Short mmCIF file of C-alpha atoms and ligand atoms in Angstrom, two decimals:
data_model
loop_
_atom_site.label_atom_id
_atom_site.label_comp_id
_atom_site.label_asym_id
_atom_site.label_seq_id
_atom_site.Cartn_x
_atom_site.Cartn_y
_atom_site.Cartn_z
CA UNK A 1 -41.32 38.62 42.36
CA UNK A 2 -40.07 38.05 38.86
CA UNK A 3 -42.64 38.08 36.08
CA UNK A 4 -44.31 34.76 35.44
CA UNK A 5 -43.57 33.03 32.09
CA UNK A 6 -46.11 33.86 29.29
CA UNK A 7 -47.82 30.81 27.97
CA UNK A 8 -50.34 30.54 25.14
CA UNK A 9 -52.91 27.70 24.87
CA UNK A 10 -54.05 27.70 21.21
CA UNK A 11 -57.36 26.06 22.09
CA UNK A 12 -59.61 25.70 25.16
CA UNK A 13 -58.45 23.00 27.56
CA UNK A 14 -60.30 21.27 30.43
CA UNK A 15 -61.25 23.75 33.21
CA UNK A 16 -59.03 21.94 35.75
CA UNK A 17 -55.95 22.32 33.64
CA UNK A 18 -56.67 25.92 32.60
CA UNK A 19 -57.07 26.84 36.27
CA UNK A 20 -53.89 24.92 37.29
CA UNK A 21 -51.89 26.72 34.63
CA UNK A 22 -53.42 30.18 35.41
CA UNK A 23 -52.13 29.76 38.95
CA UNK A 24 -48.60 29.34 37.86
CA UNK A 25 -48.15 31.12 34.56
CA UNK A 26 -49.27 34.25 32.73
CA UNK A 27 -51.66 32.34 30.55
CA UNK A 28 -53.47 33.47 27.42
CA UNK A 29 -56.24 31.13 26.14
CA UNK A 30 -57.59 31.39 22.67
CA UNK A 31 -61.20 31.93 23.78
CA UNK A 32 -62.56 31.48 20.27
CA UNK A 33 -61.42 27.89 20.39
CA UNK A 34 -60.98 27.90 16.57
CA UNK A 35 -57.57 27.39 14.86
CA UNK A 36 -55.38 30.50 15.05
CA UNK A 37 -54.12 31.77 11.68
CA UNK A 38 -50.40 32.19 10.81
CA UNK A 39 -50.47 35.90 11.80
CA UNK A 40 -51.87 35.22 15.25
CA UNK A 41 -49.33 32.40 15.76
CA UNK A 42 -46.51 34.62 14.54
CA UNK A 43 -47.54 37.33 17.05
CA UNK A 44 -47.60 34.69 19.78
CA UNK A 45 -44.08 33.55 18.81
CA UNK A 46 -42.97 37.16 19.57
CA UNK A 47 -44.93 37.78 22.71
CA UNK A 48 -45.02 34.37 24.55
CA UNK A 49 -42.46 32.33 26.34
CA UNK A 50 -44.12 29.09 25.43
CA UNK A 51 -46.83 27.98 23.00
CA UNK A 52 -49.00 24.97 23.61
CA UNK A 53 -50.40 23.86 20.19
CA UNK A 54 -52.55 20.97 19.16
CA UNK A 55 -52.84 18.91 16.03
CA UNK A 56 -54.78 21.74 14.31
CA UNK A 57 -51.85 24.15 14.45
CA UNK A 58 -49.13 24.20 11.81
CA UNK A 59 -45.84 24.96 13.60
CA UNK A 60 -43.64 25.13 10.51
CA UNK A 61 -40.20 26.45 9.89
CA UNK A 62 -41.38 29.84 8.77
CA UNK A 63 -43.28 30.34 12.06
CA UNK A 64 -40.40 29.09 14.12
CA UNK A 65 -38.15 31.49 12.32
CA UNK A 66 -40.35 34.48 13.23
CA UNK A 67 -38.25 37.69 13.77
CA UNK A 68 -37.86 38.86 17.35
CA UNK A 69 -38.98 35.41 18.60
CA UNK A 70 -39.56 35.08 22.36
CA UNK A 71 -40.88 31.53 22.48
CA UNK A 72 -38.39 28.98 23.87
CA UNK A 73 -40.73 25.98 24.33
CA UNK A 74 -43.42 24.28 22.26
CA UNK A 75 -45.41 22.33 24.80
CA UNK A 76 -47.49 20.10 22.41
CA UNK A 77 -50.82 18.92 23.64
CA UNK A 78 -50.78 15.42 22.11
CA UNK A 79 -48.32 12.55 21.64
CA UNK A 80 -48.18 13.01 17.89
CA UNK A 81 -46.09 15.93 16.76
CA UNK A 82 -46.08 15.72 12.98
CA UNK A 83 -47.59 19.23 12.75
CA UNK A 84 -44.36 20.61 14.43
CA UNK A 85 -41.22 20.98 12.31
CA UNK A 86 -38.93 19.46 14.89
CA UNK A 87 -35.82 19.83 12.69
CA UNK A 88 -36.28 23.52 12.48
CA UNK A 89 -37.02 23.76 16.25
CA UNK A 90 -33.74 21.89 16.91
CA UNK A 91 -31.83 24.17 14.51
CA UNK A 92 -33.19 27.31 16.27
CA UNK A 93 -32.67 26.00 19.76
CA UNK A 94 -36.44 25.81 20.58
CA UNK A 95 -37.39 22.97 22.90
CA UNK A 96 -40.41 20.74 22.07
CA UNK A 97 -42.31 18.34 24.45
CA UNK A 98 -45.30 16.08 23.93
CA UNK A 99 -47.76 14.02 26.08
CA UNK A 100 -47.04 10.32 25.82
CA UNK A 101 -48.45 7.51 28.09
CA UNK A 102 -51.63 9.35 29.27
CA UNK A 103 -53.62 8.68 26.17
CA UNK A 104 -52.40 5.15 25.37
CA UNK A 105 -55.36 3.13 26.65
CA UNK A 106 -57.92 5.74 25.53
CA UNK A 107 -56.68 5.68 21.96
CA UNK A 108 -56.34 1.89 21.89
CA UNK A 109 -60.00 1.63 23.15
CA UNK A 110 -61.00 3.72 20.07
CA UNK A 111 -59.16 1.38 17.78
CA UNK A 112 -61.06 -1.50 19.31
CA UNK A 113 -64.34 0.42 19.08
CA UNK A 114 -63.73 1.04 15.35
CA UNK A 115 -62.88 -2.66 14.83
CA UNK A 116 -66.08 -3.76 16.51
CA UNK A 117 -68.24 -1.10 14.77
CA UNK A 118 -66.92 -2.02 11.39
CA UNK A 119 -66.94 -5.72 11.80
CA UNK A 120 -70.45 -5.74 13.28
CA UNK A 121 -71.80 -3.12 10.95
CA UNK A 122 -72.90 -0.93 13.85
CA UNK A 123 -72.86 2.35 11.95
CA UNK A 124 -75.05 0.91 9.19
CA UNK A 125 -77.46 -0.56 11.68
CA UNK A 126 -77.77 2.69 13.63
CA UNK A 127 -78.38 4.70 10.49
CA UNK A 128 -81.02 2.24 9.35
CA UNK A 129 -82.87 2.41 12.61
CA UNK A 130 -82.75 6.21 12.98
CA UNK A 131 -83.90 6.67 9.42
CA UNK A 132 -86.95 4.49 10.01
CA UNK A 133 -85.80 1.75 7.55
CA UNK A 134 -85.67 -1.12 10.12
CA UNK A 135 -88.31 -3.64 9.27
CA UNK A 136 -87.63 -6.04 12.09
CA UNK A 137 -85.50 -9.03 12.92
CA UNK A 138 -84.55 -11.63 10.40
CA UNK A 139 -81.73 -14.25 10.32
CA UNK A 140 -79.82 -12.64 7.48
CA UNK A 141 -80.12 -9.09 8.61
CA UNK A 142 -76.89 -6.99 8.62
CA UNK A 143 -74.59 -9.90 9.16
CA UNK A 144 -71.06 -8.80 10.00
CA UNK A 145 -67.95 -10.88 10.64
CA UNK A 146 -66.64 -12.23 13.96
CA UNK A 147 -63.19 -11.26 15.16
CA UNK A 148 -62.29 -14.17 17.42
CA UNK A 149 -59.55 -16.24 15.98
CA UNK A 150 -58.79 -13.60 13.26
CA UNK A 151 -55.38 -12.00 12.93
CA UNK A 152 -54.91 -8.32 13.79
CA UNK A 153 -51.92 -6.84 12.02
CA UNK A 154 -50.50 -3.70 13.72
CA UNK A 155 -48.33 -1.37 11.74
CA UNK A 156 -46.16 0.41 14.30
CA UNK A 157 -45.64 -1.33 17.65
CA UNK A 158 -45.36 1.51 20.18
CA UNK A 159 -47.47 2.01 23.35
CA UNK A 160 -50.83 2.44 21.61
CA UNK A 161 -50.30 -0.50 19.30
CA UNK A 162 -49.28 -2.79 22.22
CA UNK A 163 -52.30 -1.68 24.27
CA UNK A 164 -54.53 -2.44 21.24
CA UNK A 165 -52.86 -5.82 20.91
CA UNK A 166 -53.48 -6.59 24.56
CA UNK A 167 -57.21 -5.64 24.37
CA UNK A 168 -57.71 -7.49 21.04
CA UNK A 169 -55.94 -10.65 22.24
CA UNK A 170 -57.31 -10.89 25.77
CA UNK A 171 -60.71 -9.24 25.12
CA UNK A 172 -61.55 -10.41 21.60
CA UNK A 173 -59.45 -13.58 21.31
CA UNK A 174 -57.57 -12.30 18.25
CA UNK A 175 -54.10 -13.28 17.08
CA UNK A 176 -51.47 -10.61 16.89
CA UNK A 177 -48.97 -9.81 14.10
CA UNK A 178 -47.00 -6.59 13.62
CA UNK A 179 -44.54 -4.67 11.56
CA UNK A 180 -42.46 -1.77 12.85
CA UNK A 181 -39.25 -0.10 11.90
CA UNK A 182 -37.49 -1.85 14.75
CA UNK A 183 -38.37 -5.40 15.81
CA UNK A 184 -39.60 -5.48 19.50
CA UNK A 185 -37.59 -7.27 22.17
CA UNK A 186 -38.31 -10.98 22.52
CA UNK A 187 -40.06 -10.55 25.87
CA UNK A 188 -42.43 -7.99 24.44
CA UNK A 189 -43.27 -10.31 21.51
CA UNK A 190 -43.80 -13.10 23.97
CA UNK A 191 -46.08 -11.00 26.17
CA UNK A 192 -48.36 -10.35 23.21
CA UNK A 193 -47.77 -13.63 21.52
CA UNK A 194 -47.01 -11.36 18.51
CA UNK A 195 -45.55 -12.55 15.18
CA UNK A 196 -43.20 -10.07 13.53
CA UNK A 197 -43.33 -9.33 9.83
CA UNK A 198 -40.37 -7.53 8.40
CA UNK A 199 -42.39 -6.61 5.34
CA UNK A 200 -45.52 -4.37 5.33
CA UNK A 201 -46.56 -6.01 2.06
CA UNK A 202 -46.58 -9.45 3.61
CA UNK A 203 -48.31 -8.31 6.83
CA UNK A 204 -51.20 -6.60 4.91
CA UNK A 205 -51.66 -9.71 2.76
CA UNK A 206 -51.73 -12.07 5.79
CA UNK A 207 -53.99 -10.28 8.21
CA UNK A 208 -57.80 -9.94 8.69
CA UNK A 209 -57.68 -6.54 10.35
CA UNK A 210 -54.98 -3.95 9.80
CA UNK A 211 -54.67 -1.25 12.41
CA UNK A 212 -52.33 1.68 11.93
CA UNK A 213 -50.20 2.98 14.88
CA UNK A 214 -47.22 4.52 13.27
CA UNK A 215 -46.29 8.21 13.41
CA UNK A 216 -47.40 10.68 10.68
CA UNK A 217 -44.91 12.56 8.50
CA UNK A 218 -43.00 12.03 5.35
CA UNK A 219 -41.71 8.54 6.15
CA UNK A 220 -45.25 7.07 6.50
CA UNK A 221 -47.06 9.18 3.89
CA UNK A 222 -49.46 6.93 1.89
CA UNK A 223 -47.92 3.89 3.51
CA UNK A 224 -51.33 2.34 2.78
CA UNK A 225 -51.19 2.82 -0.96
CA UNK A 226 -53.38 1.53 -3.81
CA UNK A 227 -50.89 -1.31 -4.25
CA UNK A 228 -51.04 -2.41 -0.58
CA UNK A 229 -54.77 -2.16 -0.51
CA UNK A 230 -54.73 -4.54 -3.44
CA UNK A 231 -52.61 -7.02 -1.44
CA UNK A 232 -55.15 -7.13 1.43
CA UNK A 233 -57.74 -9.84 1.70
CA UNK A 234 -61.17 -9.07 0.19
CA UNK A 235 -62.64 -9.74 3.67
CA UNK A 236 -60.09 -7.49 5.51
CA UNK A 237 -60.75 -4.34 7.56
CA UNK A 238 -58.57 -1.29 7.80
CA UNK A 239 -58.46 0.80 11.04
CA UNK A 240 -56.78 4.18 11.31
CA UNK A 241 -56.35 6.02 14.62
CA UNK A 242 -52.83 7.21 13.69
CA UNK A 243 -52.66 10.06 11.14
CA UNK A 244 -54.82 10.56 8.06
CA UNK A 245 -52.05 10.88 5.50
CA UNK A 246 -50.76 7.37 6.32
CA UNK A 247 -53.59 6.23 4.03
CA UNK A 248 -54.10 7.15 0.42
CA UNK A 249 -57.73 8.21 0.96
CA UNK A 250 -58.67 8.30 -2.74
CA UNK A 251 -57.24 4.79 -3.17
CA UNK A 252 -59.14 3.61 -0.08
CA UNK A 253 -62.43 4.89 -1.49
CA UNK A 254 -61.79 2.91 -4.68
CA UNK A 255 -60.89 -0.20 -2.83
CA UNK A 256 -63.98 0.05 -0.59
CA UNK A 257 -66.38 0.85 -3.38
CA UNK A 258 -65.07 -1.99 -5.54
CA UNK A 259 -65.32 -4.49 -2.57
CA UNK A 260 -61.53 -5.10 -2.75
CA UNK A 261 -61.57 -4.84 1.02
CA UNK A 262 -64.55 -5.31 3.29
CA UNK A 263 -64.55 -2.15 5.43
CA UNK A 264 -62.68 0.59 7.19
CA UNK A 265 -62.83 2.38 10.46
CA UNK A 266 -61.31 5.82 10.44
CA UNK A 267 -60.68 8.43 13.16
CA UNK A 268 -58.25 10.56 11.17
CA UNK A 269 -58.17 12.02 7.66
CA UNK A 270 -55.78 13.43 5.12
CA UNK A 271 -57.18 16.98 5.32
CA UNK A 272 -58.98 17.28 8.60
CA UNK A 273 -61.67 18.42 9.15
CA UNK A 274 -62.40 17.76 5.49
CA UNK A 275 -63.38 14.16 4.76
CA UNK A 276 -63.17 12.67 1.22
CA UNK A 277 -66.67 12.82 -0.21
CA UNK A 278 -66.25 9.32 -1.56
CA UNK A 279 -65.96 8.00 2.06
CA UNK A 280 -69.16 9.73 3.14
CA UNK A 281 -71.06 7.92 0.45
CA UNK A 282 -69.99 4.47 1.53
CA UNK A 283 -71.82 2.30 3.98
CA UNK A 284 -68.87 -0.06 4.79
CA UNK A 285 -66.86 2.55 6.53
CA UNK A 286 -67.17 4.02 10.03
CA UNK A 287 -66.10 7.64 10.33
CA UNK A 288 -65.30 9.35 13.66
CA UNK A 289 -64.06 12.96 14.13
CA UNK A 290 -60.54 12.40 15.58
CA UNK A 291 -61.86 11.18 19.01
CA UNK A 292 -58.84 9.02 19.89
CA UNK A 293 -58.02 10.63 23.20
CA UNK A 294 -61.35 12.21 23.87
CA UNK A 295 -62.29 11.34 27.41
CA UNK A 296 -62.56 13.82 30.12
CA UNK A 297 -59.99 12.01 32.21
CA UNK A 298 -57.46 11.77 29.36
CA UNK A 299 -57.83 15.31 28.06
CA UNK A 300 -57.16 16.56 31.56
CA UNK A 301 -54.24 14.19 31.98
CA UNK A 302 -52.84 15.43 28.64
CA UNK A 303 -53.05 18.99 29.87
CA UNK A 304 -51.39 18.15 33.18
CA UNK A 305 -48.61 16.45 31.27
CA UNK A 306 -48.03 19.68 29.32
CA UNK A 307 -48.06 21.56 32.62
CA UNK A 308 -45.34 19.22 34.01
CA UNK A 309 -43.17 20.02 31.00
CA UNK A 310 -43.77 23.74 31.31
CA UNK A 311 -42.96 23.72 35.03
CA UNK A 312 -39.76 21.69 34.48
CA UNK A 313 -38.64 23.91 31.68
CA UNK A 314 -39.17 27.24 33.45
CA UNK A 315 -37.57 25.79 36.64
CA UNK A 316 -34.53 24.90 34.61
CA UNK A 317 -35.05 21.19 35.10
CA UNK A 318 -34.93 18.54 32.29
CA UNK A 319 -38.23 18.22 30.35
CA UNK A 320 -40.37 15.26 31.32
CA UNK A 321 -41.19 14.48 27.75
CA UNK A 322 -38.43 15.95 25.45
CA UNK A 323 -38.97 15.63 21.70
CA UNK A 324 -36.26 18.18 20.93
C1 LIG B 1 -54.94 14.57 20.19
C2 LIG B 1 -53.63 12.74 18.98
O1 LIG B 1 -56.27 14.78 20.52
O2 LIG B 1 -52.14 12.89 20.79
C3 LIG B 1 -52.29 12.79 19.55
O3 LIG B 1 -51.34 12.59 18.76
O4 LIG B 1 -53.80 12.50 17.77
C4 LIG B 1 -54.93 13.09 19.65
O5 LIG B 1 -55.06 12.20 20.63
C5 LIG B 1 -54.49 15.58 19.31
O6 LIG B 1 -53.32 15.28 18.65
C6 LIG B 1 -54.24 16.80 20.15
O7 LIG B 1 -53.24 17.65 19.61
#
């Protein structure tokens, strides 16, 4: 029997997937479950046939250019791949795959959760109660704002944005508007009763809630800038389940502290796991630790999707989810 391909999981995965992979590949798992440093990743590039990274690993040009490289596939655990230099991978003939579809609803649920938590001041209320500051019911206590009839503006209109639109429209009775690099087909717009804005500036000015669903990377860096925050309504909420650097965090802190927008719900940050101290001090912001896809079902489905890509690659079949 020929030797089984060597595969590195840079973090612990769910038990089902680790077992599934161990039955098919020569798997190394990073038992410490803490991010590997550049030296460990370089050694893996030289000893493994495939590496399966997560958002906490930096797979940059220098790493991909490691001398005596053995790795031929980067099987990313996650749909977003802005932590992988795909241009360099392409140049060096290294394949890259990701895990679309399986985390769509789970991540959209989290966007809705943040919208509800911020609009109904749930974080503030829970802190008040746990800290023993709740003095009892009164008509004007922690009044939030309703979402029904309000307009949700989506930036990016891929799978997760459309799932969020569906849940917001059918579940919360919101109106849908969006901006994306490419306008969606007429039947997709009709399905979501979505209004297209070809300008982000106009979208942010017109909507009550802005939710980010675009990819990370250079083209969307600080897309939500101080200037765009200024264009938003003073009652508006900003939701980010995409990537931290899409928002200028320092500008957001300023806008929130000065009451220029009403609140924000964040699941991602510019320098994870660091969070801007200004955000921590604010009450009108809900902060979650990158939980977008964190359900048992989804984390297993993501791992199985990586497994499908590994199996296809090493059997010489086309990748299920080719990025490069
Ligand atoms: C993942 C995500 O947990 O898939 C993505 O792009 O942001 C998260 O859902 C993370 O990226 C895993 O690498």
